[in-house]
PDB file of C-alpha atoms in Angstrom:
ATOM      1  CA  UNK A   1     113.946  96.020 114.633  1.00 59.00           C
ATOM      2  CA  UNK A   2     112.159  97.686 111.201  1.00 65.00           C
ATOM      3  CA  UNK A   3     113.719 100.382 110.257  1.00 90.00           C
ATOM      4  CA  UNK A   4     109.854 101.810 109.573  1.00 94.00           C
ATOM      5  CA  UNK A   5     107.091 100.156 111.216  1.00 95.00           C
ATOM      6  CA  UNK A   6     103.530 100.277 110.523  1.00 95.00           C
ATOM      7  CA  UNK A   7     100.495  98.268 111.555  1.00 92.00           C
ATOM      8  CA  UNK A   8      99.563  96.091 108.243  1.00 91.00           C
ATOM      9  CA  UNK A   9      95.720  96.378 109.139  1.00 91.00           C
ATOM     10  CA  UNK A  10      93.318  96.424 107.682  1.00 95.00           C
ATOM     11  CA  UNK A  11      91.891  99.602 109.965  1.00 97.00           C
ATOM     12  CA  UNK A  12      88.425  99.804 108.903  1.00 97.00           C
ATOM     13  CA  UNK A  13      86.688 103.042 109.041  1.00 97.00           C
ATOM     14  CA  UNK A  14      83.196 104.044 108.433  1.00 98.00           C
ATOM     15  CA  UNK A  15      82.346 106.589 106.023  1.00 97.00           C
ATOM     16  CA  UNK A  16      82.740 110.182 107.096  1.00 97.00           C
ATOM     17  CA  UNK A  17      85.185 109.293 109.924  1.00 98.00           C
ATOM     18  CA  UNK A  18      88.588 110.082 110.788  1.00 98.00           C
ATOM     19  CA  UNK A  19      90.955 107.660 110.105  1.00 98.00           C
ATOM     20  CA  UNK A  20      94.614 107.781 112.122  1.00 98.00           C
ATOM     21  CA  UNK A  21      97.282 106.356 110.118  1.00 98.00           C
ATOM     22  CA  UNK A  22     100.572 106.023 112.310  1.00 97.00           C
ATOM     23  CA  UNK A  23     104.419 105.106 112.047  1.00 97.00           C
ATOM     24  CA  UNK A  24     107.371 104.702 114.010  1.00 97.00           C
ATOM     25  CA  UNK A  25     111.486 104.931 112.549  1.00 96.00           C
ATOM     26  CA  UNK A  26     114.046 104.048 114.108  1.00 95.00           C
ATOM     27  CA  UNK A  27     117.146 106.019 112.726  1.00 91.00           C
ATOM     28  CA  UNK A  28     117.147 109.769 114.752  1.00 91.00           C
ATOM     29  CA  UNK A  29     118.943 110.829 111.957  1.00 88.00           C
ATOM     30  CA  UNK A  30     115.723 111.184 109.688  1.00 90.00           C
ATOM     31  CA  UNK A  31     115.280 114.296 107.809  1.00 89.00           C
ATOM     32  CA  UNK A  32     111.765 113.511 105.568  1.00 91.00           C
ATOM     33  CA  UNK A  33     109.003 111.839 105.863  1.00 94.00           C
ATOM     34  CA  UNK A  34     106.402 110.630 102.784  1.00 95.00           C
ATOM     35  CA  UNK A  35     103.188 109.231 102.936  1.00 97.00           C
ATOM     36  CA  UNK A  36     102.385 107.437  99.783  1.00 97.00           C
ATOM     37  CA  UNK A  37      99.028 106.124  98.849  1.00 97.00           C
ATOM     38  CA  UNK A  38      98.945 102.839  97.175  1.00 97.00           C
ATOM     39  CA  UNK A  39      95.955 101.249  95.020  1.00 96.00           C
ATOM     40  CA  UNK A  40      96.039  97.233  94.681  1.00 93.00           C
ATOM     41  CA  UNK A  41      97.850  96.644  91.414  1.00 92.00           C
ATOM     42  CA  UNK A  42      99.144 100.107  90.966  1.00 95.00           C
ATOM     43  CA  UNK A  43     102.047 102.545  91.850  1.00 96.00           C
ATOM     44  CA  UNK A  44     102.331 104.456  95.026  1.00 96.00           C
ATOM     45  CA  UNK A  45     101.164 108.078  95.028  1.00 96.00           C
ATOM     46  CA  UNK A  46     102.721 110.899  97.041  1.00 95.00           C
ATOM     47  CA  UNK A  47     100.077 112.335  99.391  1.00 96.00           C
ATOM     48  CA  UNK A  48     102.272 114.497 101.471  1.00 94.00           C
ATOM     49  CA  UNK A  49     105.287 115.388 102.977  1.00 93.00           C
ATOM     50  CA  UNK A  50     106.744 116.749 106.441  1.00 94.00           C
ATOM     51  CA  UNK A  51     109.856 117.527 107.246  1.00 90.00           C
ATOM     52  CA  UNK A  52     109.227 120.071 110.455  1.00 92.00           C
ATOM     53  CA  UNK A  53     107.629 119.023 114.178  1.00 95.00           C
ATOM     54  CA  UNK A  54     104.361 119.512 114.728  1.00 96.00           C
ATOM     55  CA  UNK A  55     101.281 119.300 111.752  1.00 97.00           C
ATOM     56  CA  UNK A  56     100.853 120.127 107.969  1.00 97.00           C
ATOM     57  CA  UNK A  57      97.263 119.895 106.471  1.00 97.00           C
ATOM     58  CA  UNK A  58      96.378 119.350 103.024  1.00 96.00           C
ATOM     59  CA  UNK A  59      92.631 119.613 102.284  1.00 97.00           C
ATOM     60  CA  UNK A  60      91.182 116.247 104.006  1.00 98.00           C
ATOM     61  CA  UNK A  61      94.306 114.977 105.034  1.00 98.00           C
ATOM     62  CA  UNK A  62      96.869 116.274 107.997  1.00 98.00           C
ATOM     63  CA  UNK A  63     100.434 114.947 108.487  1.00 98.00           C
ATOM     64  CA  UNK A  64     102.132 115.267 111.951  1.00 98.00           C
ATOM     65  CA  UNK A  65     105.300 114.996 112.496  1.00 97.00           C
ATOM     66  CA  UNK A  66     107.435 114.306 116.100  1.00 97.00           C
ATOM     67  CA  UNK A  67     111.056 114.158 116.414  1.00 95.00           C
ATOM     68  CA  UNK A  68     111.714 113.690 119.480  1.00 95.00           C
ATOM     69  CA  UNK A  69     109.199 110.204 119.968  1.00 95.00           C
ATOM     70  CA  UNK A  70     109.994 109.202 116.197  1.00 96.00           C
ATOM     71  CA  UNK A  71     106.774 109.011 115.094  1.00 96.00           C
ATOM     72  CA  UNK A  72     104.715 110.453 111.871  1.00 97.00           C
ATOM     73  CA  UNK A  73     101.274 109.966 111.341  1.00 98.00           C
ATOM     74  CA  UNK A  74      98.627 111.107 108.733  1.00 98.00           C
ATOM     75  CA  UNK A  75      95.305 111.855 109.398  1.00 98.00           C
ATOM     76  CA  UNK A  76      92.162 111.710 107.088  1.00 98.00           C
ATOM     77  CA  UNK A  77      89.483 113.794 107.949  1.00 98.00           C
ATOM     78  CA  UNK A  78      85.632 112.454 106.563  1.00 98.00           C
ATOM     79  CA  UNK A  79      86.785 109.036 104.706  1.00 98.00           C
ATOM     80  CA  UNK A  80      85.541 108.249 101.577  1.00 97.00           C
ATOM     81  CA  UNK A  81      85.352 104.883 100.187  1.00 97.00           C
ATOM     82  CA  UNK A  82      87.568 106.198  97.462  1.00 97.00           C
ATOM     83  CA  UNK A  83      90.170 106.559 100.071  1.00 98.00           C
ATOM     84  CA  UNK A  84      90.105 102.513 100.695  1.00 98.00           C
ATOM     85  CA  UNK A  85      93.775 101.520 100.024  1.00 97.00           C
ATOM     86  CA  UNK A  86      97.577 100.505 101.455  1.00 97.00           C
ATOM     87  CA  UNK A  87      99.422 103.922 102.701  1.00 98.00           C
ATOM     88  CA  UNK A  88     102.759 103.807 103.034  1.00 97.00           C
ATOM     89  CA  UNK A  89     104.902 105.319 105.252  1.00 96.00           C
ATOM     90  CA  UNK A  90     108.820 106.633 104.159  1.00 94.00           C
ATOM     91  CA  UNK A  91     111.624 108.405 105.622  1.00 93.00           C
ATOM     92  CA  UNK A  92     114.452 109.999 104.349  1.00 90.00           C
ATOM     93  CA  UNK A  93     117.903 110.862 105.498  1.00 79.00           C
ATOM     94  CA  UNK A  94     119.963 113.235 103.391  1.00 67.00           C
ATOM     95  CA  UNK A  95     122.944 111.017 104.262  1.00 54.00           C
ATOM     96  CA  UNK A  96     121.378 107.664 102.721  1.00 49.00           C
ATOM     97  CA  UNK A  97     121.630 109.242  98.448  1.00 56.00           C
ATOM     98  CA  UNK A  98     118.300 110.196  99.345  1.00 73.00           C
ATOM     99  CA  UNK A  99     116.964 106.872  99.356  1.00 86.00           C
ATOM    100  CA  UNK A 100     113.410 106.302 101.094  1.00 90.00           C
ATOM    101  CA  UNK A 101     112.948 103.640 103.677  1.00 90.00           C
ATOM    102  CA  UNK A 102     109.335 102.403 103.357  1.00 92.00           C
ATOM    103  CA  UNK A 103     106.841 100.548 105.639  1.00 93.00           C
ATOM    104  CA  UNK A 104     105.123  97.666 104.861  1.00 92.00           C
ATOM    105  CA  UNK A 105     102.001  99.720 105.034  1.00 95.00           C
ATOM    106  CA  UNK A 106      98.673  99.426 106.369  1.00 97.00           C
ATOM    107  CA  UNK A 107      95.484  98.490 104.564  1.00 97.00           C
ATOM    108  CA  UNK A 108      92.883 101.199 105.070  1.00 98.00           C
ATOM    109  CA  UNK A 109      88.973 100.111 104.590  1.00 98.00           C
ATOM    110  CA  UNK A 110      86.330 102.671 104.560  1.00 97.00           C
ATOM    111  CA  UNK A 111      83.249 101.479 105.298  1.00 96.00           C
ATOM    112  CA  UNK A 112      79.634 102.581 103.712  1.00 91.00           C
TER     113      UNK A 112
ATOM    114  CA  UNK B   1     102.932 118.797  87.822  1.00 70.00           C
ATOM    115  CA  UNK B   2     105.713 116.326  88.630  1.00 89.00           C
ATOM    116  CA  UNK B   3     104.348 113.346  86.258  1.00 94.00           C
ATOM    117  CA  UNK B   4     106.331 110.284  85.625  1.00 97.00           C
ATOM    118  CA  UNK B   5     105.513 107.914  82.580  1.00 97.00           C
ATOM    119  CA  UNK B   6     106.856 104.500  82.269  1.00 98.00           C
ATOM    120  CA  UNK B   7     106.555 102.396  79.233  1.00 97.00           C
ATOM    121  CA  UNK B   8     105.768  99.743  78.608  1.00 98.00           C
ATOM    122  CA  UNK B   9     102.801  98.822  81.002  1.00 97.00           C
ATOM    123  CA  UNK B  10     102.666  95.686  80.360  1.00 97.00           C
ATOM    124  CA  UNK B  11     105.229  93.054  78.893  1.00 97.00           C
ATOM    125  CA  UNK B  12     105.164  89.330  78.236  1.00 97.00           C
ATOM    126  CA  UNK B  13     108.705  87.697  77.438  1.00 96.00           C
ATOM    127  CA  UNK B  14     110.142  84.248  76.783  1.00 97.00           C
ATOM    128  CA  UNK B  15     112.598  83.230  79.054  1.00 97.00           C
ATOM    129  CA  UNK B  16     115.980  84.071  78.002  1.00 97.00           C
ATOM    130  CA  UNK B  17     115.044  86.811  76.392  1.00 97.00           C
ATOM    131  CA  UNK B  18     116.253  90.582  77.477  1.00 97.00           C
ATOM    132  CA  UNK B  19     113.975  93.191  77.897  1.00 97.00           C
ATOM    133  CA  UNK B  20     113.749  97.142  78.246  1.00 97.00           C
ATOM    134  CA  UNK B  21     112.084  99.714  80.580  1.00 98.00           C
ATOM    135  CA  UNK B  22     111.783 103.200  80.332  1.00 97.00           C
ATOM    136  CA  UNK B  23     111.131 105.792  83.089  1.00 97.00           C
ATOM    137  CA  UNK B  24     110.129 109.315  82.025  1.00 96.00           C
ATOM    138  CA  UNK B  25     109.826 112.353  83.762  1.00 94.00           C
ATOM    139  CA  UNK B  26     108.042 114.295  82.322  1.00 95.00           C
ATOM    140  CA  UNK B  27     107.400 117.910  83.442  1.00 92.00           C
ATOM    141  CA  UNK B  28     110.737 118.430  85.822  1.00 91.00           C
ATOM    142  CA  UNK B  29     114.600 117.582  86.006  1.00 90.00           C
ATOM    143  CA  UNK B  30     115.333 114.169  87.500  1.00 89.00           C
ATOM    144  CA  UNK B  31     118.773 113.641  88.650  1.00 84.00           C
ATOM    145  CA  UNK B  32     118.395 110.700  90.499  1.00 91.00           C
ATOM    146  CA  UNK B  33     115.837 107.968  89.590  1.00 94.00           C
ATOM    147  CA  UNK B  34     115.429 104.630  91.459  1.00 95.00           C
ATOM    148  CA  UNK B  35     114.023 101.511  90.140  1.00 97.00           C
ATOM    149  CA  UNK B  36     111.901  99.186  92.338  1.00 96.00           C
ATOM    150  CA  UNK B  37     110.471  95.638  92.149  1.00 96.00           C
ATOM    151  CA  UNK B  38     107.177  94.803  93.931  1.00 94.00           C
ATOM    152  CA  UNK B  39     106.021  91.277  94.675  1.00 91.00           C
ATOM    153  CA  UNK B  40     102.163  90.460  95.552  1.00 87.00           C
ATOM    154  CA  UNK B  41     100.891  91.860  99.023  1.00 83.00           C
ATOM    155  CA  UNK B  42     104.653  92.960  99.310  1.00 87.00           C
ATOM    156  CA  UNK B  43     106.326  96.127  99.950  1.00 86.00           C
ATOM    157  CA  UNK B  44     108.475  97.552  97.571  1.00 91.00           C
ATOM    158  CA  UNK B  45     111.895  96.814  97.274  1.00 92.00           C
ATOM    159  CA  UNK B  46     114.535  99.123  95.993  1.00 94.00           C
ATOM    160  CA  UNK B  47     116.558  97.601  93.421  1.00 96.00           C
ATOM    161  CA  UNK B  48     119.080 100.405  92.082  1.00 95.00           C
ATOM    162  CA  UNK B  49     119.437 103.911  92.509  1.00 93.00           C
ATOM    163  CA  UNK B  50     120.141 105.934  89.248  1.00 91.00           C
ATOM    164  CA  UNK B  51     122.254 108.973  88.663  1.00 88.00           C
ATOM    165  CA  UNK B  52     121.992 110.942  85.596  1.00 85.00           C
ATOM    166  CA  UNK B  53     125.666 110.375  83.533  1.00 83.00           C
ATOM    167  CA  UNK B  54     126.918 107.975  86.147  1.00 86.00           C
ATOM    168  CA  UNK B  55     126.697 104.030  86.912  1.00 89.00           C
ATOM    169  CA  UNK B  56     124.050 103.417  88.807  1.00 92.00           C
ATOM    170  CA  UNK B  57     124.338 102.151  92.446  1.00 93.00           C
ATOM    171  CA  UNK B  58     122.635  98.834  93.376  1.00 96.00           C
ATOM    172  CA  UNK B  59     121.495  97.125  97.001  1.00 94.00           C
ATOM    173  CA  UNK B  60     122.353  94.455  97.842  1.00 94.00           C
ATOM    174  CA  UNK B  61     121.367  91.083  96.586  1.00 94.00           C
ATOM    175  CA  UNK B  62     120.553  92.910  92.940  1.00 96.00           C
ATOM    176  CA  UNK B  63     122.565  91.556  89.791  1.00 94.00           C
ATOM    177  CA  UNK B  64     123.725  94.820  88.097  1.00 93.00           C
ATOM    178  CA  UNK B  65     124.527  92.707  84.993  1.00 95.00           C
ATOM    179  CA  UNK B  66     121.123  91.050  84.881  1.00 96.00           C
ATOM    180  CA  UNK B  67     119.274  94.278  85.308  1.00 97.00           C
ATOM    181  CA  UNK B  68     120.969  97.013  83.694  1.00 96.00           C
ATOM    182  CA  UNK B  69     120.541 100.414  84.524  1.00 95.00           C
ATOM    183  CA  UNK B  70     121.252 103.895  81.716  1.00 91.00           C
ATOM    184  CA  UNK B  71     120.555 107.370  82.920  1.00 89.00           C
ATOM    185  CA  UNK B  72     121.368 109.059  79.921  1.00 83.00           C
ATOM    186  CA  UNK B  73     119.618 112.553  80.603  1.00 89.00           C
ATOM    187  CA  UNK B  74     118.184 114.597  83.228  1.00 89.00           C
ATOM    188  CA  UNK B  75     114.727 113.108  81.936  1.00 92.00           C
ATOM    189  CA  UNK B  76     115.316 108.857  81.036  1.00 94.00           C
ATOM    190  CA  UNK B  77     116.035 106.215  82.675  1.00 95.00           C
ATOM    191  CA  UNK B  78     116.158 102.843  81.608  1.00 96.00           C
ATOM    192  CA  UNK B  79     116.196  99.452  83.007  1.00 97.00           C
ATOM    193  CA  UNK B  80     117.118  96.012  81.076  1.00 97.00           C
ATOM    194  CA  UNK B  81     116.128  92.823  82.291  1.00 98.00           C
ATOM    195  CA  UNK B  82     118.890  90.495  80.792  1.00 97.00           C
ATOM    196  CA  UNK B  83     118.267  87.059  79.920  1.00 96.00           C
ATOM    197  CA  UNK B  84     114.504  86.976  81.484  1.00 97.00           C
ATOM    198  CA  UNK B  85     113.500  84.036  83.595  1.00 96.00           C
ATOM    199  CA  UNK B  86     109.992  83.192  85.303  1.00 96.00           C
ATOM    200  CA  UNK B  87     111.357  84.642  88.853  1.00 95.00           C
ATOM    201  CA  UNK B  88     111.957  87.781  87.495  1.00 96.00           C
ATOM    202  CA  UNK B  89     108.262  87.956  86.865  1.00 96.00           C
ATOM    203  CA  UNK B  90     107.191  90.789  88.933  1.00 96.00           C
ATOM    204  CA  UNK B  91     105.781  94.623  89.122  1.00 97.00           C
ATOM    205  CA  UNK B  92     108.567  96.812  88.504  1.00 98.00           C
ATOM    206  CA  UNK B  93     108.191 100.721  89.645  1.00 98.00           C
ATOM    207  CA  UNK B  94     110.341 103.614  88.918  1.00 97.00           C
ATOM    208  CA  UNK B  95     110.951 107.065  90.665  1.00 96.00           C
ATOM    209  CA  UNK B  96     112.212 110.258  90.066  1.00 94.00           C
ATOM    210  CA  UNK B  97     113.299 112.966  92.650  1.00 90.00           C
ATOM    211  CA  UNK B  98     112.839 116.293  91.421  1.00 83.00           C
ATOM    212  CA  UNK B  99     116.156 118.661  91.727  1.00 78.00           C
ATOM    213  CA  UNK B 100     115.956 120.592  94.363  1.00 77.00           C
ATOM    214  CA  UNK B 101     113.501 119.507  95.760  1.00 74.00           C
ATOM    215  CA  UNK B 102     112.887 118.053  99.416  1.00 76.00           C
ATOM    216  CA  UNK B 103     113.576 114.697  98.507  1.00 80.00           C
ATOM    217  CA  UNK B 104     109.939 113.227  97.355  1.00 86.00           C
ATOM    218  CA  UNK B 105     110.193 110.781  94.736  1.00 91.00           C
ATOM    219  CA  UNK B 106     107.265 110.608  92.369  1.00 94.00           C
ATOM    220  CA  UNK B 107     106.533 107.087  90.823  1.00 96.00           C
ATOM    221  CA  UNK B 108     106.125 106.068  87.282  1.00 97.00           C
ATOM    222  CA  UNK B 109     102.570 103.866  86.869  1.00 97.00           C
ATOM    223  CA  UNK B 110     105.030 100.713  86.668  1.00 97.00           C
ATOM    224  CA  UNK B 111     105.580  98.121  84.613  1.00 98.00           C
ATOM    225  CA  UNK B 112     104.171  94.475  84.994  1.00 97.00           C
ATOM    226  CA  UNK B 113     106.526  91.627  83.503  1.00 97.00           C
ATOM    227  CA  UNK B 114     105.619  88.205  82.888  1.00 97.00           C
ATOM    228  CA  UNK B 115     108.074  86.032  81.489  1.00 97.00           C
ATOM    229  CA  UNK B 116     107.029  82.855  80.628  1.00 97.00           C
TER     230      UNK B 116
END
């Protein structure tokens, strides 16, 4: 079993709609949890963080966060083509050096 | 805030040759840096965690005296690729995690090596 899972996609979107970003970890012990943006041929880019249950918004985009099923998500609230890249999930456990496990990531695709 | 540079961008290298990576950060105190490699349509993989003014720590699998690791202040890192071949041709991506922060690691914009 992956450590962090995530659906590889693509999850295609139109413009203007939500898109629901989700992923599951498997060690309970998790403290942190990242969601990176990635562009095709660059560096990841930290979008947000979430380290409490329940949700934490950020302008257009809303993390949520649940212990107890292991499972973080990120919502993005009126998708822009702009927004058309690989997110990637990571988790964190203060016992690990502080080393993030990452997803493989899922292709997002907003549509016109 | 929280900006990391990485220089150079872009690097072509004979094979056998050795070269050298920096990883900046550049508006806030890094004490732990990582370095990562990236393949094609892959995920990231981490190579080496650095700690300022200590040896770095590597995973598994990772030649510490092919790619050699400094973290001489709270700000640098470097990484040396040691006598180059064409599989070590790939997109290589530092971090740093702010002190005292809640762990996030910002990335540098990377670092693509060819070596030919």
């Amino acid at each position: 079993q992956k450590e962090v899972e995530q659906n590889s996609g693509p999850l295609s979107v139109p413009e203007g709609a939500i898109a629901s970003l989700n992923c599951t970890y498997s060690d309970r012990g998790s403290q942190s949890f990242f969601w990176y943006r990635q562009y095709s041929g660059k560096s990841p880019e930290l979008i947000m963080f979430i380290y409490s249950n329940g949700d934490k918004e950020d302008g257009r985009f809303t993390a949520q966060l649940n212990k107890a099923s292991q499972y973080v998500s990120l919502l993005i609230r009126d998708s822009q083509p702009s927004d058309s890249a690989t997110y990637l999930c990571a988790v964190s456990n203060t016992g690990t050096a502080s080393k993030l496990t990452f997803g493989t990531g899922t292709r997002l695709q907003v549509t016109l | 805030g929280a900006v990391v540079s990485q220089h150079p961008s872009r690097v072509i290298c004979k094979s056998g040759t050795s070269v050298k990576i920096e990883c900046r950060s550049l508006d806030f105190q890094a004490t732990t840096m990582f370095w990562y490699r990236q393949f094609p349509k892959q995920s990231l993989m981490l190579m080496a965690t650095s700690n300022e003014g200590s040896k770095a720590t590597y995973e598994q699998g990772v030649e510490k005296d092919k790619f050699l690791i400094n973290h001489a202040s709270l700000t640098l890192s470097t990484l040396t690729v040691t006598s180059a071949h064409p599989e070590d041709s790939s997109f290589y991506i530092c971090s740093a995690r702010r002190s005292g922060g809640s762990g996030e690691q910002y990335f540098g914009p990377g670092t693509r090596l060819t070596v030919t």
